Amino acid sequence: MACFLVPAAEAVATTIATKVMKSKEGNPDTVKVQLDGAELVEAEKIPFSRKLGWLNKLLWGGSSLLAFEHVWHGEIVPWFPFLTAASNPASAAEMLHEMSTAGITMSVLVTAVWGCMLVVSSVIEKRAQKALPTES
Amino acid sequence: MTLLTTVFAAVICTVIWYKGAPKSDMKVGVLCWMYWGASLMWLVDAIFEYAELHAEYFTPAPADMLNDFYLGLSVVALGLVIWLIILLVKDPKGVVKAALFRKKN
């Protein structure tokens, strides 16, 4: 009905947060790592705003394709009120129920997957720095 | 069927991205994010539908399956169109710019 609106709203919030964070971030940390397993190179750690960008892309991408599905099923129309379910109180209540169940679960799952990605990327970053040969 | 189609698209795009990484000349990452985001959201839809229909969820009518597959393919096509627009606008290889400007001899 309109479950995609919840992740889309989250996408708006995270996009604003990313822009604010990007403007406040200083120079990225520089570390020495073996990127191709052979030579030691100086590399910049990616800032948190870029990692938040991953969540933006997941949310925007997912909700835009889901919006298309709703157009396909005739649930979004090009005239007011744009959502067919919003035209009468009974279906509007059903739509709000779907948004509060499926919509919120979608947002939570996407955010949880992004959280897992953060954990995995942090482990990879730490492992890459630990694997460095000791300088003598 | 829509979920399955999108998951296959996401997996294929991720493999293509990994093969070309760390270069991102073709911006395949955009497709990966889009298809994975949609796959996760449709997974939630599928879970809610399964909770309602139980085992019946796995035995859809052929017409419904065909319609869902058609929708899945259309979603993949729309994703490709969005990716193409982003690729041409961002123009990481400078191809569009090179087509618009000619070097003066």
XYZ file of C-alpha atoms in Angstrom:
241
model
C 0.000 0.000 0.000
C 2.586 2.575 1.088
C 5.129 0.641 3.140
C 7.993 2.124 1.086
C 7.250 5.575 2.554
C 8.842 4.597 5.890
C 12.292 3.691 4.432
C 11.971 6.708 2.095
C 11.434 8.987 5.121
C 14.445 7.399 6.804
C 16.441 7.985 3.607
C 15.594 11.715 3.741
C 16.742 11.892 7.379
C 19.983 9.969 6.775
C 20.777 12.014 3.655
C 20.495 15.237 5.666
C 22.604 13.675 8.449
C 25.251 12.665 5.876
C 25.438 16.207 4.449
C 25.772 17.736 7.931
C 28.404 15.174 8.967
C 30.373 15.673 5.732
C 30.569 19.420 6.290
C 31.843 18.944 9.860
C 34.400 16.208 9.171
C 38.085 17.104 9.166
C 40.887 15.425 7.273
C 40.571 11.629 7.171
C 42.980 9.477 9.215
C 45.961 8.186 7.261
C 47.207 4.645 7.885
C 49.741 2.310 6.322
C 48.251 -0.894 4.914
C 49.044 -3.645 2.434
C 46.240 -3.194 -0.078
C 47.341 -5.805 -2.609
C 49.137 -7.999 -0.134
C 52.616 -6.934 -1.233
C 53.625 -3.293 -0.920
C 52.973 -1.062 2.072
C 50.983 1.972 0.993
C 49.669 5.000 2.776
C 45.889 5.019 2.648
C 43.080 7.147 4.009
C 40.470 5.604 6.261
C 37.026 6.284 4.846
C 35.052 8.717 7.014
C 31.796 7.799 8.771
C 29.796 10.051 6.432
C 30.789 7.794 3.551
C 29.652 4.741 5.490
C 26.367 6.503 6.219
C 26.174 7.021 2.456
C 25.904 3.220 2.083
C 22.708 3.319 4.145
C 21.393 6.203 2.026
C 21.987 4.251 -1.165
C 20.318 1.111 0.209
C 17.292 3.097 1.402
C 16.902 5.313 -1.680
C 17.501 2.454 -4.106
C 15.143 0.088 -2.336
C 12.339 2.556 -1.796
C 12.491 3.847 -5.379
C 12.144 0.341 -6.814
C 9.382 -0.432 -4.310
C 7.596 2.774 -5.323
C 7.628 1.437 -8.896
C 6.012 -1.787 -7.668
C 3.250 0.282 -6.058
C 2.693 2.131 -9.343
C 2.537 -1.277 -11.081
C -0.198 -2.431 -8.688
C -2.136 0.837 -9.069
C -1.522 1.902 -5.475
C 0.178 5.150 -6.527
C -1.626 7.416 -8.979
C -0.572 10.717 -10.573
C -3.538 12.637 -9.053
C -4.425 13.723 -5.528
C -4.155 12.098 -2.960
C -1.586 10.076 -4.983
C -2.103 6.974 -2.831
C -5.320 5.137 -3.703
C -5.517 3.819 -0.143
C -5.726 7.360 1.187
C -9.002 8.037 -0.622
C -11.233 6.577 2.106
C -10.805 6.238 5.899
C -11.086 2.423 6.013
C -8.289 1.797 3.500
C -6.266 4.674 4.973
C -6.312 2.915 8.357
C -5.199 -0.298 6.639
C -2.416 1.614 4.894
C -1.202 3.134 8.161
C -1.243 -0.312 9.761
C 0.880 -1.675 6.907
C 3.296 1.236 7.224
C 3.666 0.660 10.957
C 4.303 -3.062 10.525
C 5.919 -3.893 7.160
C 7.293 -0.374 6.597
C 9.018 -0.131 9.970
C 10.336 -3.710 9.662
C 11.831 -2.797 6.263
C 13.615 0.208 7.764
C 14.831 -1.812 10.738
C 16.118 -4.663 8.548
C 17.958 -2.365 6.126
C 19.495 -0.438 9.041
C 20.449 -3.699 10.782
C 22.139 -4.996 7.611
C 24.017 -1.691 7.350
C 25.012 -2.058 11.025
C 26.428 -5.519 10.251
C 28.334 -3.990 7.321
C 29.846 -1.415 9.703
C 30.959 -4.162 12.095
C 32.461 -6.267 9.287
C 34.234 -3.252 7.732
C 35.662 -2.254 11.112
C 36.971 -5.814 11.637
C 38.548 -5.761 8.142
C 40.150 -2.357 8.859
C 41.575 -3.554 12.178
C 42.812 -6.822 10.679
C 44.541 -4.980 7.811
C 46.411 -2.792 10.308
C 47.280 -5.732 12.593
C 48.700 -7.730 9.695
C 51.378 -5.126 9.075
C 54.970 -6.375 9.312
C 56.744 -4.945 12.384
C 59.213 -2.224 11.497
C 62.756 -2.869 12.748
C 9.272 -14.185 -7.908
C 9.968 -10.436 -7.788
C 12.208 -10.986 -4.749
C 14.032 -13.833 -6.468
C 14.582 -11.815 -9.664
C 15.947 -8.845 -7.703
C 18.221 -11.050 -5.559
C 19.709 -12.627 -8.713
C 20.231 -9.148 -10.193
C 21.893 -7.995 -6.940
C 24.216 -11.024 -6.819
C 25.234 -10.666 -10.481
C 25.905 -6.923 -10.046
C 27.942 -7.535 -6.878
C 30.118 -10.104 -8.686
C 30.640 -7.659 -11.585
C 31.480 -4.876 -9.084
C 33.964 -7.097 -7.243
C 35.642 -8.105 -10.515
C 36.163 -4.463 -11.498
C 37.047 -3.122 -8.005
C 38.708 -0.946 -6.804
C 38.137 0.955 -10.067
C 34.551 2.154 -10.369
C 34.548 3.528 -13.892
C 31.192 1.968 -14.664
C 29.550 2.850 -11.336
C 28.224 -0.719 -10.939
C 28.100 -0.081 -7.187
C 24.963 2.027 -7.756
C 23.170 -1.030 -9.125
C 24.359 -3.181 -6.198
C 22.974 -0.773 -3.578
C 19.700 -0.366 -5.429
C 19.038 -4.074 -5.947
C 20.188 -5.100 -2.454
C 18.016 -2.380 -0.882
C 14.983 -3.538 -2.858
C 15.757 -7.216 -2.119
C 15.829 -6.563 1.632
C 12.547 -4.677 1.471
C 10.870 -7.384 -0.607
C 12.192 -9.979 1.818
C 10.194 -8.248 4.549
C 7.150 -8.252 2.252
C 7.680 -11.986 1.665
C 7.949 -12.704 5.402
C 4.693 -10.846 6.101
C 2.988 -12.659 3.230
C 4.307 -16.008 4.497
C 2.959 -15.238 7.982
C -0.449 -14.733 6.387
C -0.523 -17.562 3.833
C 1.842 -20.117 5.409
C 2.694 -23.031 3.054
C 0.396 -21.629 0.392
C 2.973 -18.884 -0.138
C 5.258 -21.391 -1.881
C 2.617 -22.606 -4.325
C 1.483 -19.508 -6.214
C -0.837 -19.730 -9.200
C 1.108 -19.823 -12.509
C -0.535 -16.580 -13.658
C 0.525 -14.786 -10.440
C 4.033 -16.163 -10.787
C 4.288 -14.965 -14.360
C 2.980 -11.525 -13.407
C 5.457 -11.310 -10.511
C 8.316 -12.358 -12.794
C 7.245 -9.721 -15.317
C 7.261 -7.164 -12.489
C 10.701 -8.389 -11.366
C 12.121 -7.962 -14.865
C 10.573 -4.502 -15.117
C 12.136 -3.555 -11.776
C 15.543 -4.763 -12.999
C 15.066 -2.758 -16.220
C 14.122 0.378 -14.254
C 17.219 -0.089 -12.069
C 19.364 -0.337 -15.201
C 17.831 2.845 -16.627
C 18.473 4.742 -13.351
C 22.075 3.435 -13.352
C 22.580 4.490 -16.977
C 21.322 8.017 -16.258
C 23.658 8.292 -13.224
C 26.554 6.946 -15.323
C 25.986 9.443 -18.133
C 25.469 12.400 -15.787
C 28.513 11.624 -13.605
C 30.499 10.553 -16.674
C 33.504 9.071 -14.787
C 35.392 8.259 -18.003
C 34.728 11.689 -19.528
C 33.129 10.100 -22.602
C 30.126 12.428 -22.724
C 32.374 15.462 -22.192
C 34.674 14.274 -24.977
C 31.666 13.901 -27.285
C 30.519 17.454 -26.512
C 33.879 19.161 -26.907
C 36.378 18.800 -29.704
C 40.053 19.668 -29.240
C 41.108 22.714 -31.209
C 44.084 22.056 -33.487
